[in-house]
């Protein structure tokens, strides 16, 4: 039957997304102007926020950039916000955009070094508990200095490499031959059980690593995109941010690592899967082959990447330039000393970061609507009626819950902007603002491990080529993240509720480690 143009247009709309999803987005686009013009701009604004959260939660059906972008374009077109307000939001968050563009691309050119390190961990360490702990801790350490999204991207490529190596052997294919590792048709019957056990093993490691990116990502200004937004608004550099967060992040890191060990020992929530001996043997042989084939030129590249890594840590710790610009220096140095000179070789590095960067710009359009329509004002006003410690607790819980159901970058951006306005209006002191910034940052980073849409790194893992190979679904991720969610959320809450955050911050002031900010000493972003 011949297709009509209208049918073809509908078929092309949002591509292969399910029919019900397409109809939902069309319904949103029809309902929003009606709500805005005939009901209430405030109601229409909240509808837009919930619709945008829906596109994030349904990221597996369609990447949120397209449906979220259509909603944002319509919001500007009907007057919910203006292009100037959107540009203002993008401008004051330029450092975050540069972080995503340049830092993620920069780390792409250090992948070989990171691949080398993680391969050694899996092949040389026999104890599964120790391997899990190393994956969790390494991810946390790397995420503190790099972007969590980048770290998980590297670990995914390591896992896909391991999986394809063993899958080829299990299928009886020659090492040098081309092989499709996405289908099990050629896998020998006697190898299927080992392959399934290997999938379980990789699932365990990926979840430990994913949680590790959250444990480390919360600690520093570069760990997650919203950290940079919060740090900018507060006027903190790399060192001050890490010190102010430490009363919450240090106990949480310890608790997270203990949880990792306990889950492996107790084999709860489908953890504790061992690496089959046949698989270990194949991976060891592969590692030996790679080591033997590595030339002096390859070794020189690894050394150069290691030196660039040291520069990256020093540059960030001493705040020698903005984070994005340090990322740009990493690209220049890493490519210059590893023989990457072709434009198309450099182009590949930006493929991972740019879709997410574009999505972040759409976030800022939605944030502009929230600001112009004052959507969060009643909630913020209510939370600000609490005093002292309870105010911090309420902010932590509110941010944590919203980050579970939406996205931590989105929530962190909105809340810090509203608190900044409360500071400017004289509703809170500068010291209380600093404590609230810590509560917002930890609230958006810790409870958000509950769902894949809560953490960018988790969403990246779920939408990666690896997830279907190791049978990692949305539901399974939520199930495996559950024990971590409970522990991290409760430990973070206790450090704030007990007054530890306030007392430690006061200690830091008394010792002169950090100094008091005055109400107008915030970052330049606030003077726009």
Short mmCIF file of C-alpha atoms in Angstrom, two decimals:
data_model
loop_
_atom_site.label_atom_id
_atom_site.label_comp_id
_atom_site.label_asym_id
_atom_site.label_seq_id
_atom_site.Cartn_x
_atom_site.Cartn_y
_atom_site.Cartn_z
CA UNK A 1 0.00 0.00 0.00
CA UNK A 2 1.35 3.42 -1.00
CA UNK A 3 2.26 5.65 1.94
CA UNK A 4 0.88 9.21 2.01
CA UNK A 5 3.13 12.20 2.67
CA UNK A 6 1.48 12.77 6.05
CA UNK A 7 2.09 9.10 6.92
CA UNK A 8 5.72 9.39 5.81
CA UNK A 9 6.15 12.58 7.85
CA UNK A 10 4.72 10.89 10.97
CA UNK A 11 6.90 7.82 10.35
CA UNK A 12 10.02 10.04 10.20
CA UNK A 13 9.01 12.00 13.32
CA UNK A 14 11.32 10.79 16.15
CA UNK A 15 12.36 7.85 13.95
CA UNK A 16 12.00 4.39 15.46
CA UNK A 17 10.54 5.58 18.79
CA UNK A 18 7.39 3.66 19.85
CA UNK A 19 4.06 4.97 18.56
CA UNK A 20 2.77 5.80 22.06
CA UNK A 21 5.91 7.88 22.72
CA UNK A 22 5.46 9.91 19.52
CA UNK A 23 1.80 10.54 20.39
CA UNK A 24 2.79 11.61 23.92
CA UNK A 25 5.25 14.22 22.59
CA UNK A 26 2.67 15.51 20.06
CA UNK A 27 0.10 15.75 22.88
CA UNK A 28 2.58 17.75 25.01
CA UNK A 29 3.20 20.17 22.12
CA UNK A 30 -0.57 20.71 21.69
CA UNK A 31 -1.40 21.00 25.41
CA UNK A 32 1.36 23.47 26.42
CA UNK A 33 0.10 26.57 24.48
CA UNK A 34 -3.47 25.88 25.68
CA UNK A 35 -2.29 25.76 29.31
CA UNK A 36 -0.09 28.85 28.87
CA UNK A 37 -2.70 31.11 27.22
CA UNK A 38 -5.98 29.84 28.71
CA UNK A 39 -5.15 28.33 32.13
CA UNK A 40 -2.00 29.75 33.77
CA UNK A 41 1.62 30.36 32.74
CA UNK A 42 2.66 28.86 36.11
CA UNK A 43 0.75 25.61 35.41
CA UNK A 44 2.12 25.52 31.85
CA UNK A 45 5.67 25.96 33.21
CA UNK A 46 5.28 23.01 35.59
CA UNK A 47 3.77 20.91 32.78
CA UNK A 48 6.88 21.66 30.67
CA UNK A 49 9.22 20.63 33.51
CA UNK A 50 7.37 17.33 34.05
CA UNK A 51 7.32 16.66 30.29
CA UNK A 52 11.07 17.31 30.12
CA UNK A 53 11.66 14.92 33.05
CA UNK A 54 9.56 12.37 31.13
CA UNK A 55 11.90 12.65 28.11
CA UNK A 56 14.89 12.03 30.42
CA UNK A 57 13.25 9.00 32.04
CA UNK A 58 12.41 7.58 28.60
CA UNK A 59 15.94 8.12 27.23
CA UNK A 60 16.06 4.52 25.98
CA UNK A 61 13.04 5.15 23.72
CA UNK A 62 14.56 8.29 22.19
CA UNK A 63 17.58 10.43 23.06
CA UNK A 64 16.13 13.37 25.07
CA UNK A 65 17.74 16.06 22.88
CA UNK A 66 15.07 15.85 20.15
CA UNK A 67 11.80 15.68 22.16
CA UNK A 68 13.21 17.91 24.91
CA UNK A 69 14.48 20.35 22.28
CA UNK A 70 11.08 20.55 20.56
CA UNK A 71 9.45 21.35 23.92
CA UNK A 72 12.09 24.02 24.64
CA UNK A 73 11.71 25.64 21.19
CA UNK A 74 7.93 25.81 21.65
CA UNK A 75 8.36 27.30 25.15
CA UNK A 76 10.46 30.13 23.70
CA UNK A 77 8.07 30.58 20.75
CA UNK A 78 4.95 31.03 22.95
CA UNK A 79 6.70 33.33 25.42
CA UNK A 80 7.41 31.15 28.47
CA UNK A 81 10.93 32.56 28.30
CA UNK A 82 13.00 34.58 25.85
CA UNK A 83 16.00 33.70 23.65
CA UNK A 84 17.97 36.30 25.67
CA UNK A 85 17.26 34.50 28.98
CA UNK A 86 18.32 31.18 27.39
CA UNK A 87 21.53 32.80 26.10
CA UNK A 88 22.13 34.28 29.57
CA UNK A 89 21.85 30.80 31.17
CA UNK A 90 24.21 29.32 28.57
CA UNK A 91 26.66 32.22 29.02
CA UNK A 92 26.93 31.93 32.82
CA UNK A 93 27.41 28.17 32.43
CA UNK A 94 30.00 28.42 29.66
CA UNK A 95 32.64 26.72 31.86
CA UNK A 96 30.44 23.60 32.14
CA UNK A 97 29.99 23.49 28.36
CA UNK A 98 33.75 23.85 27.84
CA UNK A 99 34.34 21.11 30.43
CA UNK A 100 32.13 18.70 28.50
CA UNK A 101 33.52 19.60 25.08
CA UNK A 102 37.23 19.75 25.85
CA UNK A 103 37.78 17.60 28.95
CA UNK A 104 35.85 14.56 27.68
CA UNK A 105 37.62 14.86 24.31
CA UNK A 106 40.99 15.30 26.05
CA UNK A 107 40.59 12.09 28.03
CA UNK A 108 39.75 10.26 24.79
CA UNK A 109 43.44 10.70 23.87
CA UNK A 110 44.49 9.16 27.19
CA UNK A 111 42.32 6.05 26.73
CA UNK A 112 45.25 3.74 25.94
CA UNK A 113 46.84 4.41 29.32
CA UNK A 114 43.55 3.86 31.18
CA UNK A 115 42.83 0.69 29.14
CA UNK A 116 46.30 -0.60 30.02
CA UNK A 117 45.72 0.00 33.77
CA UNK A 118 42.25 -1.59 33.94
CA UNK A 119 43.38 -4.61 31.88
CA UNK A 120 46.16 -5.25 34.40
CA UNK A 121 43.67 -5.08 37.29
CA UNK A 122 41.40 -7.76 35.77
CA UNK A 123 44.15 -10.11 34.55
CA UNK A 124 46.62 -9.89 37.43
CA UNK A 125 44.36 -9.76 40.52
CA UNK A 126 42.81 -13.14 41.39
CA UNK A 127 40.35 -12.09 44.14
CA UNK A 128 36.99 -10.89 42.78
CA UNK A 129 36.41 -8.77 45.90
CA UNK A 130 39.74 -6.99 45.41
CA UNK A 131 39.07 -6.48 41.68
CA UNK A 132 35.63 -5.01 42.49
CA UNK A 133 37.13 -2.73 45.13
CA UNK A 134 39.87 -1.60 42.73
CA UNK A 135 37.29 -0.86 39.99
CA UNK A 136 35.13 1.09 42.45
CA UNK A 137 38.06 3.03 43.96
CA UNK A 138 39.81 3.66 40.60
CA UNK A 139 36.56 5.02 39.13
CA UNK A 140 36.10 7.23 42.21
CA UNK A 141 39.69 8.54 42.06
CA UNK A 142 39.57 9.19 38.31
CA UNK A 143 36.11 10.82 38.53
CA UNK A 144 37.42 13.26 41.13
CA UNK A 145 39.88 14.65 38.58
CA UNK A 146 38.14 13.87 35.30
CA UNK A 147 34.50 13.91 34.30
CA UNK A 148 32.47 10.87 35.48
CA UNK A 149 31.06 10.48 31.96
CA UNK A 150 34.58 10.14 30.56
CA UNK A 151 35.63 7.59 33.16
CA UNK A 152 32.62 5.34 32.52
CA UNK A 153 33.22 5.67 28.75
CA UNK A 154 36.76 4.32 29.23
CA UNK A 155 35.61 1.42 31.43
CA UNK A 156 32.87 0.54 28.91
CA UNK A 157 35.48 0.31 26.15
CA UNK A 158 37.61 -1.94 28.41
CA UNK A 159 34.64 -4.24 29.09
CA UNK A 160 33.61 -4.40 25.40
CA UNK A 161 37.24 -5.30 24.58
CA UNK A 162 37.28 -8.13 27.16
CA UNK A 163 33.88 -9.41 26.03
CA UNK A 164 34.75 -9.45 22.32
CA UNK A 165 38.08 -11.24 22.99
CA UNK A 166 36.42 -14.09 24.90
CA UNK A 167 33.34 -14.21 22.63
CA UNK A 168 35.59 -14.74 19.60
CA UNK A 169 37.38 -17.68 21.31
CA UNK A 170 34.06 -19.16 22.56
CA UNK A 171 32.73 -19.03 18.99
CA UNK A 172 35.76 -20.89 17.66
CA UNK A 173 36.84 -18.00 15.41
CA UNK A 174 40.50 -17.32 14.58
CA UNK A 175 42.09 -14.47 16.54
CA UNK A 176 42.81 -12.45 13.42
CA UNK A 177 39.41 -13.03 11.80
CA UNK A 178 36.51 -10.57 11.79
CA UNK A 179 33.86 -11.57 14.30
CA UNK A 180 30.41 -10.34 15.34
CA UNK A 181 30.32 -10.47 19.15
CA UNK A 182 26.71 -9.22 19.34
CA UNK A 183 25.20 -12.59 18.41
CA UNK A 184 25.59 -15.95 20.18
CA UNK A 185 24.73 -18.21 17.19
CA UNK A 186 28.29 -19.46 16.78
CA UNK A 187 29.09 -19.89 20.49
CA UNK A 188 29.90 -23.53 21.26
CA UNK A 189 27.42 -25.26 23.60
CA UNK A 190 30.07 -26.05 26.24
CA UNK A 191 31.13 -22.35 26.32
CA UNK A 192 27.65 -20.88 26.85
CA UNK A 193 27.65 -21.38 30.61
CA UNK A 194 31.05 -19.68 30.94
CA UNK A 195 29.86 -16.83 28.70
CA UNK A 196 26.81 -16.31 30.93
CA UNK A 197 29.02 -16.31 34.05
CA UNK A 198 31.34 -13.81 32.33
CA UNK A 199 28.35 -11.53 31.62
CA UNK A 200 27.41 -11.66 35.32
CA UNK A 201 31.01 -10.84 36.25
CA UNK A 202 31.17 -7.84 33.89
CA UNK A 203 27.77 -6.60 35.12
CA UNK A 204 29.12 -6.61 38.68
CA UNK A 205 32.25 -4.67 37.69
CA UNK A 206 30.31 -2.11 35.62
CA UNK A 207 27.89 -1.39 38.48
CA UNK A 208 30.74 -1.05 41.01
CA UNK A 209 32.53 1.28 38.57
CA UNK A 210 29.35 3.28 37.92
CA UNK A 211 28.80 3.85 41.65
CA UNK A 212 32.52 4.67 41.95
CA UNK A 213 32.07 7.56 39.49
CA UNK A 214 29.35 8.94 41.81
CA UNK A 215 31.52 8.49 44.93
CA UNK A 216 34.42 10.38 43.36
CA UNK A 217 32.32 12.71 41.22
CA UNK A 218 30.68 14.36 44.25
CA UNK A 219 34.07 15.27 45.80
CA UNK A 220 35.45 17.85 43.36
CA UNK A 221 34.34 20.71 41.16
CA UNK A 222 35.08 18.76 37.94
CA UNK A 223 33.48 15.43 38.91
CA UNK A 224 29.98 16.20 37.61
CA UNK A 225 28.66 19.06 35.41
CA UNK A 226 26.42 20.45 38.20
CA UNK A 227 29.41 20.62 40.59
CA UNK A 228 30.97 23.22 38.31
CA UNK A 229 27.70 25.19 38.16
CA UNK A 230 27.39 25.11 41.98
CA UNK A 231 31.09 25.90 42.50
CA UNK A 232 30.89 28.84 40.09
CA UNK A 233 27.84 30.32 41.81
CA UNK A 234 29.60 29.99 45.18
CA UNK A 235 32.91 31.37 43.89
CA UNK A 236 34.94 28.34 44.97
CA UNK A 237 38.06 26.99 43.25
CA UNK A 238 39.07 23.30 43.00
CA UNK A 239 40.70 23.08 46.46
CA UNK A 240 38.04 25.04 48.36
CA UNK A 241 35.24 23.02 46.77
CA UNK A 242 36.88 19.72 47.78
CA UNK A 243 37.50 20.93 51.37
CA UNK A 244 33.94 22.21 51.85
CA UNK A 245 32.44 18.95 50.55
CA UNK A 246 34.76 16.68 52.58
CA UNK A 247 32.70 16.48 55.84
CA UNK A 248 30.01 14.69 53.77
CA UNK A 249 32.01 13.12 50.93
CA UNK A 250 34.77 11.47 53.02
CA UNK A 251 32.41 9.35 55.22
CA UNK A 252 30.29 8.53 52.15
CA UNK A 253 33.34 7.33 50.18
CA UNK A 254 34.39 5.01 53.03
CA UNK A 255 30.82 3.70 53.41
CA UNK A 256 30.56 3.13 49.64
CA UNK A 257 33.79 1.10 49.51
CA UNK A 258 32.71 -0.98 52.53
CA UNK A 259 29.36 -1.64 50.79
CA UNK A 260 31.27 -2.82 47.70
CA UNK A 261 33.21 -5.38 49.77
CA UNK A 262 30.12 -6.57 51.68
CA UNK A 263 28.06 -7.05 48.49
CA UNK A 264 30.81 -9.23 47.02
CA UNK A 265 31.27 -11.26 50.22
CA UNK A 266 27.53 -11.74 50.90
CA UNK A 267 26.63 -12.17 47.18
CA UNK A 268 23.50 -10.03 47.63
CA UNK A 269 21.66 -8.25 44.80
CA UNK A 270 23.30 -10.62 42.23
CA UNK A 271 26.85 -9.49 43.11
CA UNK A 272 29.67 -11.96 43.84
CA UNK A 273 29.85 -13.52 40.33
CA UNK A 274 33.29 -15.09 39.78
CA UNK A 275 35.38 -14.98 36.61
CA UNK A 276 35.44 -18.51 35.07
CA UNK A 277 38.95 -20.00 34.77
CA UNK A 278 38.55 -20.56 31.02
CA UNK A 279 37.80 -16.84 30.55
CA UNK A 280 40.72 -15.76 32.77
CA UNK A 281 43.07 -17.94 30.70
CA UNK A 282 41.86 -16.37 27.43
CA UNK A 283 42.23 -12.81 28.83
CA UNK A 284 45.71 -13.56 30.20
CA UNK A 285 46.85 -14.88 26.82
CA UNK A 286 45.40 -11.79 25.13
CA UNK A 287 47.20 -9.47 27.60
CA UNK A 288 50.51 -11.29 27.05
CA UNK A 289 50.06 -11.03 23.29
CA UNK A 290 49.36 -7.27 23.57
CA UNK A 291 52.41 -6.80 25.81
CA UNK A 292 54.69 -8.72 23.40
CA UNK A 293 53.41 -6.76 20.39
CA UNK A 294 53.81 -3.38 22.10
CA UNK A 295 56.66 -1.45 20.45
CA UNK A 296 58.91 1.24 21.92
CA UNK A 297 56.75 3.75 20.06
CA UNK A 298 53.62 2.40 21.85
CA UNK A 299 55.39 2.50 25.23
CA UNK A 300 56.48 6.09 24.56
CA UNK A 301 52.82 6.98 23.94
CA UNK A 302 51.81 5.47 27.31
CA UNK A 303 54.57 7.46 29.08
CA UNK A 304 53.47 10.67 27.31
CA UNK A 305 49.83 10.05 28.35
CA UNK A 306 50.95 9.46 31.94
CA UNK A 307 52.83 12.79 32.00
CA UNK A 308 49.81 14.59 30.53
CA UNK A 309 47.70 12.96 33.26
CA UNK A 310 50.03 14.36 35.94
CA UNK A 311 49.78 17.83 34.34
CA UNK A 312 45.98 17.51 34.36
CA UNK A 313 45.87 16.78 38.12
CA UNK A 314 48.35 19.60 38.93
CA UNK A 315 46.51 22.07 36.65
CA UNK A 316 43.16 21.32 38.29
CA UNK A 317 44.46 21.25 41.87
CA UNK A 318 46.27 24.60 41.54
CA UNK A 319 43.40 26.11 39.48
CA UNK A 320 45.89 27.27 36.81
CA UNK A 321 43.08 27.92 34.32
CA UNK A 322 39.37 27.22 33.89
CA UNK A 323 38.59 23.50 33.72
CA UNK A 324 37.58 23.57 30.06
CA UNK A 325 40.80 25.32 29.04
CA UNK A 326 42.88 22.76 30.95
CA UNK A 327 40.95 20.11 28.96
CA UNK A 328 41.97 21.92 25.76
CA UNK A 329 45.64 21.79 26.82
CA UNK A 330 45.22 18.03 27.41
CA UNK A 331 43.97 17.62 23.82
CA UNK A 332 46.90 19.62 22.43
CA UNK A 333 49.59 17.92 24.54
CA UNK A 334 48.22 14.37 24.25
CA UNK A 335 47.81 14.56 20.45
CA UNK A 336 51.15 16.33 19.90
CA UNK A 337 53.14 13.62 21.70
CA UNK A 338 51.21 10.52 20.56
CA UNK A 339 51.34 11.11 16.81
CA UNK A 340 47.69 12.15 16.26
CA UNK A 341 47.77 14.75 13.48
CA UNK A 342 44.80 14.05 11.19
CA UNK A 343 41.62 16.11 11.52
CA UNK A 344 39.34 13.04 11.36
CA UNK A 345 41.36 11.34 14.17
CA UNK A 346 40.73 14.35 16.41
CA UNK A 347 37.08 14.52 15.33
CA UNK A 348 36.27 11.11 16.86
CA UNK A 349 37.16 12.46 20.32
CA UNK A 350 34.23 14.89 20.25
CA UNK A 351 31.58 12.32 19.31
CA UNK A 352 30.96 11.17 22.90
CA UNK A 353 30.62 14.63 24.45
CA UNK A 354 28.75 16.77 21.93
CA UNK A 355 25.28 15.11 22.03
CA UNK A 356 25.28 15.50 25.81
CA UNK A 357 26.56 19.10 25.51
CA UNK A 358 23.65 19.92 23.18
CA UNK A 359 21.24 18.29 25.65
CA UNK A 360 22.72 20.45 28.43
CA UNK A 361 21.99 23.59 26.38
CA UNK A 362 18.35 22.42 26.19
CA UNK A 363 18.46 21.99 30.00
CA UNK A 364 19.41 25.64 30.29
CA UNK A 365 16.39 26.63 28.16
CA UNK A 366 14.13 24.77 30.60
CA UNK A 367 15.97 26.41 33.52
CA UNK A 368 15.24 29.80 31.85
CA UNK A 369 11.50 28.91 31.87
CA UNK A 370 11.72 27.94 35.57
CA UNK A 371 13.35 31.29 36.38
CA UNK A 372 11.00 33.44 34.26
CA UNK A 373 7.84 31.69 35.51
CA UNK A 374 9.21 31.49 39.12
CA UNK A 375 8.21 27.81 39.32
CA UNK A 376 10.42 26.83 42.23
CA UNK A 377 9.87 30.01 44.25
CA UNK A 378 7.05 28.56 46.46
CA UNK A 379 9.08 25.38 47.19
CA UNK A 380 12.25 27.33 47.94
CA UNK A 381 10.29 29.78 50.11
CA UNK A 382 8.82 26.85 52.06
CA UNK A 383 12.20 25.14 52.52
CA UNK A 384 13.73 28.45 53.63
CA UNK A 385 11.14 28.67 56.45
CA UNK A 386 13.17 25.92 58.16
CA UNK A 387 16.16 27.17 60.08
CA UNK A 388 19.77 26.11 60.58
CA UNK A 389 20.38 22.40 60.29
CA UNK A 390 16.83 21.39 59.27
CA UNK A 391 17.07 23.75 56.32
CA UNK A 392 20.18 21.86 55.11
CA UNK A 393 18.44 18.50 55.67
CA UNK A 394 15.34 19.59 53.68
CA UNK A 395 17.49 20.85 50.80
CA UNK A 396 19.49 17.59 50.75
CA UNK A 397 16.31 15.45 50.70
CA UNK A 398 14.46 17.62 48.15
CA UNK A 399 17.46 17.59 45.78
CA UNK A 400 18.01 13.87 46.33
CA UNK A 401 14.42 12.89 45.53
CA UNK A 402 14.17 15.12 42.45
CA UNK A 403 17.54 13.84 41.16
CA UNK A 404 16.27 10.24 41.40
CA UNK A 405 13.32 10.95 39.10
CA UNK A 406 14.88 13.50 36.76
CA UNK A 407 18.53 14.42 36.27
CA UNK A 408 21.06 15.68 38.79
CA UNK A 409 22.49 18.40 36.48
CA UNK A 410 19.01 19.80 35.92
CA UNK A 411 18.07 19.78 39.63
CA UNK A 412 21.42 21.14 40.84
CA UNK A 413 21.30 24.03 38.35
CA UNK A 414 17.77 25.04 39.32
CA UNK A 415 18.28 24.88 43.09
CA UNK A 416 21.60 26.74 43.24
CA UNK A 417 20.13 29.48 41.02
CA UNK A 418 17.15 29.88 43.37
CA UNK A 419 19.35 29.89 46.49
CA UNK A 420 21.58 32.50 44.83
CA UNK A 421 18.48 34.69 44.40
CA UNK A 422 17.57 34.16 48.09
CA UNK A 423 21.08 35.32 49.05
CA UNK A 424 20.81 38.39 46.82
CA UNK A 425 17.41 39.19 48.41
CA UNK A 426 18.92 38.97 51.91
CA UNK A 427 16.80 35.96 52.94
CA UNK A 428 19.89 33.95 53.96
CA UNK A 429 23.43 34.78 55.11
CA UNK A 430 26.51 34.07 53.00
CA UNK A 431 27.61 31.33 55.46
CA UNK A 432 24.22 29.61 55.21
CA UNK A 433 24.42 29.88 51.40
CA UNK A 434 27.78 28.05 51.47
CA UNK A 435 26.32 25.24 53.62
CA UNK A 436 23.24 25.02 51.37
CA UNK A 437 25.53 24.73 48.32
CA UNK A 438 27.14 21.66 49.95
CA UNK A 439 23.70 20.19 50.75
CA UNK A 440 22.53 20.78 47.14
CA UNK A 441 25.69 19.26 45.61
CA UNK A 442 25.68 16.14 47.80
CA UNK A 443 21.89 15.80 47.47
CA UNK A 444 22.06 15.80 43.67
CA UNK A 445 25.05 13.42 43.51
CA UNK A 446 24.38 10.68 46.08
CA UNK A 447 20.68 9.58 46.06
CA UNK A 448 20.68 9.95 42.25
CA UNK A 449 22.51 6.58 41.86
CA UNK A 450 19.03 5.06 42.37
CA UNK A 451 18.12 5.31 38.68
CA UNK A 452 19.96 5.48 35.34
CA UNK A 453 18.32 8.81 34.48
CA UNK A 454 19.56 10.28 37.78
CA UNK A 455 23.26 9.99 36.87
CA UNK A 456 24.67 10.94 33.46
CA UNK A 457 27.30 8.17 33.75
CA UNK A 458 24.61 5.56 34.48
CA UNK A 459 22.51 6.76 31.54
CA UNK A 460 25.60 6.62 29.33
CA UNK A 461 26.21 3.01 30.46
CA UNK A 462 22.59 2.02 29.87
CA UNK A 463 22.57 3.46 26.33
CA UNK A 464 26.02 2.07 25.44
CA UNK A 465 26.82 -0.84 23.12
CA UNK A 466 27.90 -2.85 26.19
CA UNK A 467 24.53 -2.94 28.02
CA UNK A 468 22.78 -5.41 25.64
CA UNK A 469 25.91 -7.61 25.48
CA UNK A 470 25.99 -8.13 29.27
CA UNK A 471 22.14 -8.08 29.58
CA UNK A 472 22.09 -4.89 31.68
CA UNK A 473 18.56 -3.46 31.57
CA UNK A 474 17.00 -0.42 33.29
CA UNK A 475 15.29 -2.61 35.91
CA UNK A 476 18.45 -4.60 36.63
CA UNK A 477 20.46 -1.40 37.10
CA UNK A 478 17.90 -0.06 39.60
CA UNK A 479 17.95 -3.40 41.47
CA UNK A 480 21.76 -3.60 41.62
CA UNK A 481 22.11 0.07 42.59
CA UNK A 482 19.54 -0.23 45.42
CA UNK A 483 21.93 -1.20 48.29
CA UNK A 484 24.31 1.60 47.28
CA UNK A 485 21.41 4.09 47.09
CA UNK A 486 20.31 3.27 50.66
CA UNK A 487 23.84 3.45 52.15
CA UNK A 488 25.03 6.60 50.34
CA UNK A 489 21.77 8.49 50.97
CA UNK A 490 21.64 7.64 54.69
CA UNK A 491 25.34 8.33 55.40
CA UNK A 492 25.10 11.67 53.55
CA UNK A 493 21.92 12.55 55.47
CA UNK A 494 23.48 11.65 58.85
CA UNK A 495 26.54 13.85 58.28
CA UNK A 496 24.25 16.82 57.60
CA UNK A 497 21.56 16.04 60.21
CA UNK A 498 24.11 15.42 63.00
CA UNK A 499 25.64 18.88 62.53
CA UNK A 500 28.98 17.39 61.41
CA UNK A 501 28.96 19.53 58.25
CA UNK A 502 28.47 22.76 60.20
CA UNK A 503 31.01 21.94 62.94
CA UNK A 504 33.69 20.83 60.46
CA UNK A 505 33.14 23.91 58.28
CA UNK A 506 33.56 26.10 61.37
CA UNK A 507 36.79 24.20 62.17
CA UNK A 508 38.07 24.91 58.64
CA UNK A 509 37.34 28.63 59.17
CA UNK A 510 39.10 28.66 62.57
CA UNK A 511 42.17 26.89 61.15
CA UNK A 512 42.31 29.30 58.21
CA UNK A 513 42.02 26.49 55.63
CA UNK A 514 39.10 28.31 54.02
CA UNK A 515 37.99 31.91 54.51
CA UNK A 516 34.56 33.47 54.88
CA UNK A 517 33.00 34.89 51.73
CA UNK A 518 31.05 38.12 51.92
CA UNK A 519 27.58 38.25 50.37
CA UNK A 520 28.90 39.94 47.23
CA UNK A 521 32.07 37.85 46.83
CA UNK A 522 30.49 35.20 44.67
CA UNK A 523 31.72 34.22 41.25
CA UNK A 524 31.49 36.68 38.35
CA UNK A 525 28.57 34.62 37.05
CA UNK A 526 26.32 36.37 39.55
CA UNK A 527 27.04 39.88 38.29
CA UNK A 528 25.49 39.37 34.85
#
